[in-house]
GROMACS .gro file of C-alpha atoms in nm:
model
  354
    1MET     CA    1  -7.364   1.835  -4.086
    2THR     CA    2  -6.999   1.734  -4.139
    3PRO     CA    3  -6.804   1.967  -4.371
    4LEU     CA    4  -6.659   1.838  -4.693
    5LYS     CA    5  -6.308   1.930  -4.799
    6THR     CA    6  -6.235   1.962  -5.169
    7TRP     CA    7  -5.930   1.853  -5.357
    8GLY     CA    8  -5.676   2.095  -5.501
    9ARG     CA    9  -5.818   2.326  -5.766
   10ILE     CA   10  -5.571   2.229  -6.038
   11GLY     CA   11  -5.592   1.854  -5.980
   12GLY     CA   12  -5.968   1.871  -5.926
   13ALA     CA   13  -6.021   2.067  -6.246
   14ALA     CA   14  -5.820   1.816  -6.445
   15ALA     CA   15  -6.013   1.526  -6.295
   16ALA     CA   16  -6.345   1.696  -6.360
   17ALA     CA   17  -6.245   1.764  -6.720
   18ALA     CA   18  -6.150   1.400  -6.770
   19LEU     CA   19  -6.481   1.286  -6.625
   20TRP     CA   20  -6.666   1.528  -6.847
   21LEU     CA   21  -6.520   1.355  -7.152
   22LEU     CA   22  -6.657   1.026  -7.023
   23THR     CA   23  -7.006   1.160  -6.952
   24PRO     CA   24  -7.174   1.043  -7.277
   25THR     CA   25  -7.096   0.680  -7.188
   26LEU     CA   26  -7.244   0.707  -6.839
   27HIS     CA   27  -7.611   0.644  -6.771
   28ALA     CA   28  -7.842   0.516  -6.502
   29ALA     CA   29  -7.697   0.164  -6.528
   30ASP     CA   30  -7.350   0.298  -6.448
   31PHE     CA   31  -7.406   0.174  -6.094
   32SER     CA   32  -7.546  -0.165  -6.178
   33PRO     CA   33  -7.374  -0.433  -5.967
   34ALA     CA   34  -7.374  -0.658  -6.272
   35GLU     CA   35  -7.152  -0.412  -6.460
   36ARG     CA   36  -6.915  -0.279  -6.192
   37GLU     CA   37  -6.702  -0.479  -5.952
   38GLU     CA   38  -6.681  -0.205  -5.687
   39VAL     CA   39  -7.059  -0.171  -5.683
   40ARG     CA   40  -7.094  -0.547  -5.650
   41GLN     CA   41  -6.854  -0.542  -5.355
   42LEU     CA   42  -7.069  -0.282  -5.180
   43VAL     CA   43  -7.378  -0.495  -5.239
   44ASP     CA   44  -7.198  -0.797  -5.096
   45GLU     CA   45  -7.100  -0.606  -4.781
   46LEU     CA   46  -7.449  -0.473  -4.717
   47ALA     CA   47  -7.609  -0.807  -4.796
   48GLU     CA   48  -7.392  -0.962  -4.526
   49ARG     CA   49  -7.541  -0.706  -4.285
   50GLY     CA   50  -7.888  -0.835  -4.360
   51ILE     CA   51  -8.019  -0.618  -4.644
   52GLU     CA   52  -8.187  -0.808  -4.925
   53ARG     CA   53  -7.961  -0.834  -5.230
   54ASP     CA   54  -8.245  -0.772  -5.473
   55TRP     CA   55  -8.339  -0.453  -5.291
   56LEU     CA   56  -7.980  -0.327  -5.303
   57GLU     CA   57  -7.934  -0.410  -5.668
   58THR     CA   58  -8.257  -0.233  -5.761
   59ALA     CA   59  -8.160   0.078  -5.564
   60LEU     CA   60  -7.814   0.104  -5.716
   61HIS     CA   61  -7.932   0.021  -6.067
   62ASP     CA   62  -8.168   0.317  -6.036
   63ALA     CA   63  -7.885   0.556  -5.943
   64ALA     CA   64  -7.774   0.790  -6.219
   65PHE     CA   65  -7.435   0.949  -6.269
   66GLN     CA   66  -7.454   1.327  -6.229
   67GLN     CA   67  -7.174   1.538  -6.374
   68SER     CA   68  -7.331   1.840  -6.202
   69VAL     CA   69  -7.247   1.684  -5.866
   70LEU     CA   70  -6.878   1.657  -5.952
   71ASP     CA   71  -6.885   2.010  -6.090
   72ALA     CA   72  -7.041   2.136  -5.767
   73MET     CA   73  -6.770   1.964  -5.563
   74GLU     CA   74  -6.505   2.123  -5.783
   75GLY     CA   75  -6.659   2.465  -5.723
   76ALA     CA   76  -6.723   2.407  -5.353
   77VAL     CA   77  -6.427   2.616  -5.245
   78GLU     CA   78  -6.600   2.950  -5.190
   79ARG     CA   79  -6.442   3.270  -5.302
   80ARG     CA   80  -6.286   3.442  -5.005
   81LEU     CA   81  -6.563   3.619  -4.818
   82ARG     CA   82  -6.512   3.882  -4.554
   83TRP     CA   83  -6.712   3.837  -4.236
   84ASP     CA   84  -6.952   4.117  -4.323
   85GLU     CA   85  -7.020   3.960  -4.665
   86TYR     CA   86  -7.078   3.615  -4.517
   87ARG     CA   87  -7.293   3.755  -4.238
   88GLU     CA   88  -7.515   3.936  -4.486
   89ILE     CA   89  -7.621   3.605  -4.640
   90PHE     CA   90  -7.783   3.481  -4.319
   91LEU     CA   91  -7.868   3.782  -4.104
   92GLN     CA   92  -8.163   3.893  -4.311
   93PRO     CA   93  -8.491   4.013  -4.152
   94GLU     CA   94  -8.691   3.738  -4.322
   95ARG     CA   95  -8.466   3.462  -4.188
   96ILE     CA   96  -8.477   3.611  -3.840
   97ALA     CA   97  -8.858   3.643  -3.845
   98SER     CA   98  -8.893   3.291  -3.981
   99GLY     CA   99  -8.676   3.165  -3.696
  100VAL     CA  100  -8.908   3.322  -3.443
  101ALA     CA  101  -9.210   3.168  -3.617
  102PHE     CA  102  -9.039   2.827  -3.636
  103ILE     CA  103  -8.977   2.824  -3.260
  104GLU     CA  104  -9.333   2.936  -3.186
  105ALA     CA  105  -9.475   2.666  -3.416
  106HIS     CA  106  -9.280   2.392  -3.234
  107GLU     CA  107  -9.255   2.542  -2.887
  108ASP     CA  108  -9.302   2.215  -2.700
  109ALA     CA  109  -9.031   2.036  -2.901
  110PHE     CA  110  -8.784   2.320  -2.844
  111ALA     CA  111  -8.860   2.325  -2.472
  112ARG     CA  112  -8.804   1.949  -2.444
  113ALA     CA  113  -8.481   1.973  -2.644
  114GLN     CA  114  -8.349   2.246  -2.417
  115ALA     CA  115  -8.442   2.048  -2.106
  116GLU     CA  116  -8.287   1.725  -2.235
  117TYR     CA  117  -7.982   1.854  -2.420
  118GLY     CA  118  -7.919   2.195  -2.270
  119VAL     CA  119  -7.911   2.370  -2.606
  120PRO     CA  120  -8.114   2.694  -2.629
  121PRO     CA  121  -8.401   2.693  -2.881
  122GLU     CA  122  -8.247   2.984  -3.069
  123ILE     CA  123  -7.925   2.790  -3.137
  124ILE     CA  124  -8.112   2.486  -3.269
  125ALA     CA  125  -8.335   2.709  -3.480
  126ALA     CA  126  -8.036   2.902  -3.613
  127ILE     CA  127  -7.867   2.581  -3.728
  128ILE     CA  128  -8.178   2.476  -3.918
  129GLY     CA  129  -8.225   2.833  -4.041
  130VAL     CA  130  -7.875   2.855  -4.184
  131GLU     CA  131  -7.886   2.505  -4.330
  132THR     CA  132  -8.227   2.500  -4.499
  133SER     CA  133  -8.414   2.817  -4.404
  134TYR     CA  134  -8.622   2.609  -4.159
  135GLY     CA  135  -8.686   2.326  -4.402
  136ARG     CA  136  -8.781   2.537  -4.704
  137PHE     CA  137  -8.474   2.446  -4.912
  138THR     CA  138  -8.347   2.096  -4.840
  139GLY     CA  139  -8.177   2.025  -5.174
  140ARG     CA  140  -8.262   1.944  -5.532
  141HIS     CA  141  -8.035   1.644  -5.600
  142ARG     CA  142  -8.149   1.286  -5.560
  143VAL     CA  143  -7.937   1.161  -5.272
  144ILE     CA  144  -7.880   0.821  -5.433
  145ASP     CA  145  -7.745   0.989  -5.747
  146SER     CA  146  -7.516   1.226  -5.557
  147LEU     CA  147  -7.368   0.963  -5.329
  148ALA     CA  148  -7.323   0.700  -5.601
  149THR     CA  149  -7.156   0.953  -5.828
  150LEU     CA  150  -6.919   1.067  -5.553
  151ALA     CA  151  -6.856   0.716  -5.420
  152PHE     CA  152  -6.746   0.575  -5.753
  153HIS     CA  153  -6.622   0.880  -5.947
  154HIS     CA  154  -6.474   1.128  -5.702
  155PRO     CA  155  -6.097   1.123  -5.765
  156VAL     CA  156  -5.997   1.179  -5.400
  157ARG     CA  157  -6.281   1.120  -5.157
  158GLY     CA  158  -6.440   0.813  -5.307
  159ASN     CA  159  -6.389   0.598  -4.997
  160PHE     CA  160  -6.549   0.860  -4.775
  161PHE     CA  161  -6.857   0.883  -4.995
  162ARG     CA  162  -6.872   0.506  -5.033
  163GLY     CA  163  -6.926   0.496  -4.657
  164GLU     CA  164  -7.196   0.761  -4.686
  165LEU     CA  165  -7.368   0.567  -4.964
  166ALA     CA  166  -7.364   0.251  -4.753
  167ALA     CA  167  -7.512   0.439  -4.456
  168PHE     CA  168  -7.778   0.594  -4.678
  169LEU     CA  169  -7.886   0.255  -4.810
  170GLU     CA  170  -7.900   0.115  -4.457
  171ILE     CA  171  -8.112   0.407  -4.334
  172THR     CA  172  -8.362   0.393  -4.617
  173HIS     CA  173  -8.392   0.015  -4.590
  174GLU     CA  174  -8.448   0.029  -4.214
  175GLN     CA  175  -8.709   0.303  -4.247
  176GLU     CA  176  -8.873   0.150  -4.554
  177VAL     CA  177  -8.817   0.459  -4.764
  178GLU     CA  178  -8.762   0.442  -5.140
  179PRO     CA  179  -8.398   0.555  -5.188
  180GLY     CA  180  -8.473   0.730  -5.517
  181SER     CA  181  -8.746   0.942  -5.362
  182LEU     CA  182  -8.518   1.147  -5.137
  183LYS     CA  183  -8.347   1.469  -5.234
  184GLY     CA  184  -8.068   1.661  -5.064
  185SER     CA  185  -7.754   1.859  -5.129
  186TYR     CA  186  -7.504   1.773  -5.402
  187ALA     CA  187  -7.288   1.615  -5.129
  188GLY     CA  188  -7.567   1.396  -4.993
  189ALA     CA  189  -7.673   1.604  -4.690
  190MET     CA  190  -8.038   1.551  -4.606
  191GLY     CA  191  -8.344   1.698  -4.443
  192TYR     CA  192  -8.413   1.996  -4.220
  193PRO     CA  193  -8.068   1.988  -4.053
  194GLN     CA  194  -7.871   1.859  -4.355
  195PHE     CA  195  -7.719   1.558  -4.186
  196ILE     CA  196  -7.498   1.341  -4.402
  197PRO     CA  197  -7.596   0.972  -4.374
  198THR     CA  198  -7.333   0.872  -4.117
  199SER     CA  199  -7.437   1.163  -3.895
  200TYR     CA  200  -7.800   1.064  -3.950
  201ARG     CA  201  -7.724   0.715  -3.824
  202ALA     CA  202  -7.520   0.839  -3.528
  203TYR     CA  203  -7.719   1.138  -3.403
  204ALA     CA  204  -8.074   1.142  -3.541
  205VAL     CA  205  -8.341   1.077  -3.276
  206ASP     CA  206  -8.710   0.988  -3.282
  207PHE     CA  207  -8.811   1.295  -3.087
  208ASP     CA  208  -9.187   1.267  -3.134
  209GLY     CA  209  -9.205   0.896  -3.045
  210ASP     CA  210  -9.365   0.775  -3.368
  211GLY     CA  211  -9.109   0.500  -3.422
  212GLN     CA  212  -8.922   0.676  -3.704
  213ARG     CA  213  -8.617   0.901  -3.709
  214ASP     CA  214  -8.740   1.125  -3.988
  215LEU     CA  215  -8.527   1.430  -4.061
  216TRP     CA  216  -8.667   1.468  -4.413
  217THR     CA  217  -9.021   1.576  -4.328
  218ASN     CA  218  -9.047   1.588  -3.948
  219PRO     CA  219  -8.930   1.915  -3.787
  220VAL     CA  220  -8.974   1.775  -3.436
  221ASP     CA  221  -8.726   1.495  -3.502
  222ALA     CA  222  -8.493   1.751  -3.659
  223ILE     CA  223  -8.508   1.975  -3.350
  224GLY     CA  224  -8.426   1.689  -3.117
  225SER     CA  225  -8.155   1.557  -3.346
  226VAL     CA  226  -7.970   1.889  -3.362
  227GLY     CA  227  -7.984   1.910  -2.984
  228ASN     CA  228  -7.852   1.556  -2.957
  229TYR     CA  229  -7.575   1.629  -3.207
  230PHE     CA  230  -7.459   1.922  -2.996
  231THR     CA  231  -7.464   1.742  -2.665
  232GLU     CA  232  -7.280   1.443  -2.815
  233HIS     CA  233  -7.010   1.685  -2.931
  234GLY     CA  234  -6.966   1.840  -2.588
  235TRP     CA  235  -7.209   2.133  -2.565
  236ARG     CA  236  -7.180   2.296  -2.222
  237ARG     CA  237  -7.519   2.382  -2.081
  238GLY     CA  238  -7.557   2.748  -1.981
  239GLU     CA  239  -7.206   2.852  -2.084
  240PRO     CA  240  -7.132   3.138  -2.328
  241ILE     CA  241  -7.011   3.094  -2.684
  242TYR     CA  242  -6.777   3.391  -2.718
  243THR     CA  243  -6.670   3.723  -2.577
  244GLU     CA  244  -6.584   4.050  -2.748
  245ALA     CA  245  -6.223   4.169  -2.760
  246ASP     CA  246  -6.022   4.473  -2.860
  247GLY     CA  247  -5.712   4.463  -3.073
  248PRO     CA  248  -5.488   4.644  -3.320
  249ASP     CA  249  -5.600   4.777  -3.658
  250THR     CA  250  -5.447   4.475  -3.832
  251PRO     CA  251  -5.441   4.121  -3.688
  252PRO     CA  252  -5.092   4.049  -3.551
  253GLY     CA  253  -4.906   3.787  -3.746
  254ALA     CA  254  -4.785   3.616  -3.431
  255ILE     CA  255  -5.136   3.490  -3.355
  256ASP     CA  256  -5.290   3.198  -3.542
  257PHE     CA  257  -5.650   3.314  -3.573
  258ASN     CA  258  -5.972   3.131  -3.663
  259ARG     CA  259  -5.861   2.773  -3.611
  260THR     CA  260  -6.165   2.549  -3.566
  261GLN     CA  261  -6.034   2.348  -3.275
  262ARG     CA  262  -6.080   2.349  -2.901
  263PRO     CA  263  -5.967   2.670  -2.727
  264TYR     CA  264  -5.593   2.673  -2.779
  265LEU     CA  265  -5.442   3.009  -2.673
  266GLU     CA  266  -5.424   3.164  -2.328
  267LEU     CA  267  -5.528   3.523  -2.277
  268THR     CA  268  -5.176   3.602  -2.156
  269GLU     CA  269  -5.031   3.524  -2.498
  270LEU     CA  270  -5.305   3.717  -2.673
  271GLY     CA  271  -5.249   4.014  -2.445
  272GLN     CA  272  -4.884   4.024  -2.544
  273ALA     CA  273  -5.002   4.064  -2.904
  274GLY     CA  274  -5.248   4.339  -2.814
  275ILE     CA  275  -5.567   4.129  -2.813
  276VAL     CA  276  -5.759   4.205  -2.492
  277PRO     CA  277  -6.105   4.076  -2.390
  278GLN     CA  278  -6.362   4.341  -2.308
  279GLU     CA  279  -6.467   4.132  -2.006
  280GLU     CA  280  -6.249   4.066  -1.705
  281LEU     CA  281  -6.127   3.709  -1.738
  282ASP     CA  282  -5.859   3.497  -1.579
  283ALA     CA  283  -5.533   3.539  -1.770
  284SER     CA  284  -5.492   3.161  -1.801
  285THR     CA  285  -5.827   3.118  -1.978
  286LYS     CA  286  -5.788   2.945  -2.313
  287VAL     CA  287  -5.989   3.073  -2.609
  288ILE     CA  288  -6.019   3.053  -2.987
  289PRO     CA  289  -5.894   3.391  -3.118
  290LEU     CA  290  -6.120   3.517  -3.395
  291ALA     CA  291  -6.033   3.798  -3.637
  292LEU     CA  292  -6.337   3.893  -3.845
  293GLU     CA  293  -6.272   4.112  -4.147
  294MET     CA  294  -6.541   4.379  -4.178
  295ASP     CA  295  -6.405   4.561  -4.484
  296ASP     CA  296  -6.068   4.633  -4.640
  297THR     CA  297  -5.955   4.834  -4.338
  298ALA     CA  298  -6.157   4.720  -4.035
  299TRP     CA  299  -6.141   4.407  -3.820
  300ARG     CA  300  -6.349   4.281  -3.531
  301TYR     CA  301  -6.202   4.059  -3.261
  302ARG     CA  302  -6.385   3.793  -3.066
  303LEU     CA  303  -6.273   3.507  -2.845
  304GLY     CA  304  -6.450   3.175  -2.879
  305TYR     CA  305  -6.513   2.934  -2.594
  306GLU     CA  306  -6.578   2.559  -2.594
  307ASN     CA  307  -6.934   2.604  -2.719
  308PHE     CA  308  -6.805   2.795  -3.021
  309TYR     CA  309  -6.585   2.496  -3.097
  310VAL     CA  310  -6.889   2.267  -3.067
  311ILE     CA  311  -7.074   2.466  -3.333
  312THR     CA  312  -6.778   2.418  -3.566
  313ARG     CA  313  -6.827   2.041  -3.535
  314TYR     CA  314  -7.143   2.094  -3.740
  315ASN     CA  315  -6.951   2.282  -4.009
  316HIS     CA  316  -6.575   2.335  -3.981
  317SER     CA  317  -6.585   2.707  -4.051
  318HIS     CA  318  -6.543   2.989  -3.801
  319LEU     CA  319  -6.762   3.209  -4.024
  320TYR     CA  320  -7.039   2.948  -4.016
  321ALA     CA  321  -7.024   2.920  -3.637
  322MET     CA  322  -7.036   3.296  -3.595
  323ALA     CA  323  -7.326   3.330  -3.840
  324VAL     CA  324  -7.521   3.068  -3.644
  325THR     CA  325  -7.442   3.251  -3.321
  326GLU     CA  326  -7.546   3.593  -3.447
  327LEU     CA  327  -7.863   3.456  -3.608
  328ALA     CA  328  -7.949   3.295  -3.273
  329GLU     CA  329  -7.888   3.625  -3.098
  330ALA     CA  330  -8.111   3.807  -3.346
  331ILE     CA  331  -8.389   3.550  -3.303
  332ALA     CA  332  -8.365   3.578  -2.924
  333ASP     CA  333  -8.379   3.957  -2.945
  334SER     CA  334  -8.685   3.943  -3.171
  335ARG     CA  335  -8.860   3.710  -2.928
  336GLU     CA  336  -8.803   3.969  -2.654
  337LEU     CA  337  -8.711   3.701  -2.404
  338GLU     CA  338  -8.455   3.707  -2.130
  339PRO     CA  339  -8.120   3.682  -2.308
  340PHE     CA  340  -7.932   3.356  -2.284
  341PRO     CA  341  -7.553   3.351  -2.249
  342LEU     CA  342  -7.433   3.348  -2.608
  343SER     CA  343  -7.171   3.604  -2.518
  344ALA     CA  344  -6.979   3.646  -2.195
  345SER     CA  345  -7.119   3.996  -2.150
  346VAL     CA  346  -7.474   3.860  -2.142
  347ALA     CA  347  -7.371   3.589  -1.897
  348ALA     CA  348  -7.217   3.853  -1.670
  349GLU     CA  349  -7.530   4.067  -1.687
  350GLN     CA  350  -7.743   3.767  -1.590
  351GLU     CA  351  -7.515   3.686  -1.295
  352ASP     CA  352  -7.519   4.048  -1.174
  353SER     CA  353  -7.899   4.054  -1.183
  354LEU     CA  354  -7.932   3.754  -0.950
   0.00000   0.00000   0.00000
């Protein structure tokens, strides 16, 4: 799932207010190619790629403008959450237990995904658990409505969503699925793993061999597709995700924490600022320094490795990546299996036991 940036709050609010005034004049035919030049251009492009023009026109004529989608995009910038507040959303006993049950229900698929892609079952399950609670909540918006509204009415990211709408129409045409029958998030993310259409096209796999890449209703395809997404983004088989660190009471201003990019600071530089890993590591090791706010006075330090960065390719948030990691750890603990190297300390324990 690729994250979606929102436009500035002031400009976005003004744009949303202007669109609200226009709402009474908008209706299902707002996206009819006969009435809008930009919609007709999209039809022309997709028709040149081999999709029947009548099919495209029917699909887009059926799309309905949704002010609620624009409102949701305007409100998509979350209030500032501390790590402990964000963590509480996902690290609930029910979600952990459901993750265990989800793995047990699809044990063969998870085993194949781990063998083929190198991604532990608990990580794949945690992604699906955070995204849709294992397929229970996959979205309430018709995808065609969301993407058409954003493609032709979003004041900043219209071109991006136009590409997503085109990919969605191509996918549904190829798989002979009625576009108006599919629901997803307000931003057009779909199915168990909440792939946006371009990610669906690029990374979805037919993991059960039935001839369809179905992330909407097929958990086996979803499991394989998440594994494929990770390996395509550089997941390192068997390597840890993070290590614990100690540091001062307040994060030092000299360190740029929580950047969702490849490991970018050496331990030597962090050490000069008082951030020290709890494990013995080479001083030249590059990491992603993480400062996680626990309450108004307490902070927790962790150091992310390449696999932490890979998780942020799914959602560009360090809090998201850490929530996925901790949910995976909790699921693994509940399964009472041999721990896998999510953290460097677990990896060291495994190596010492050999």
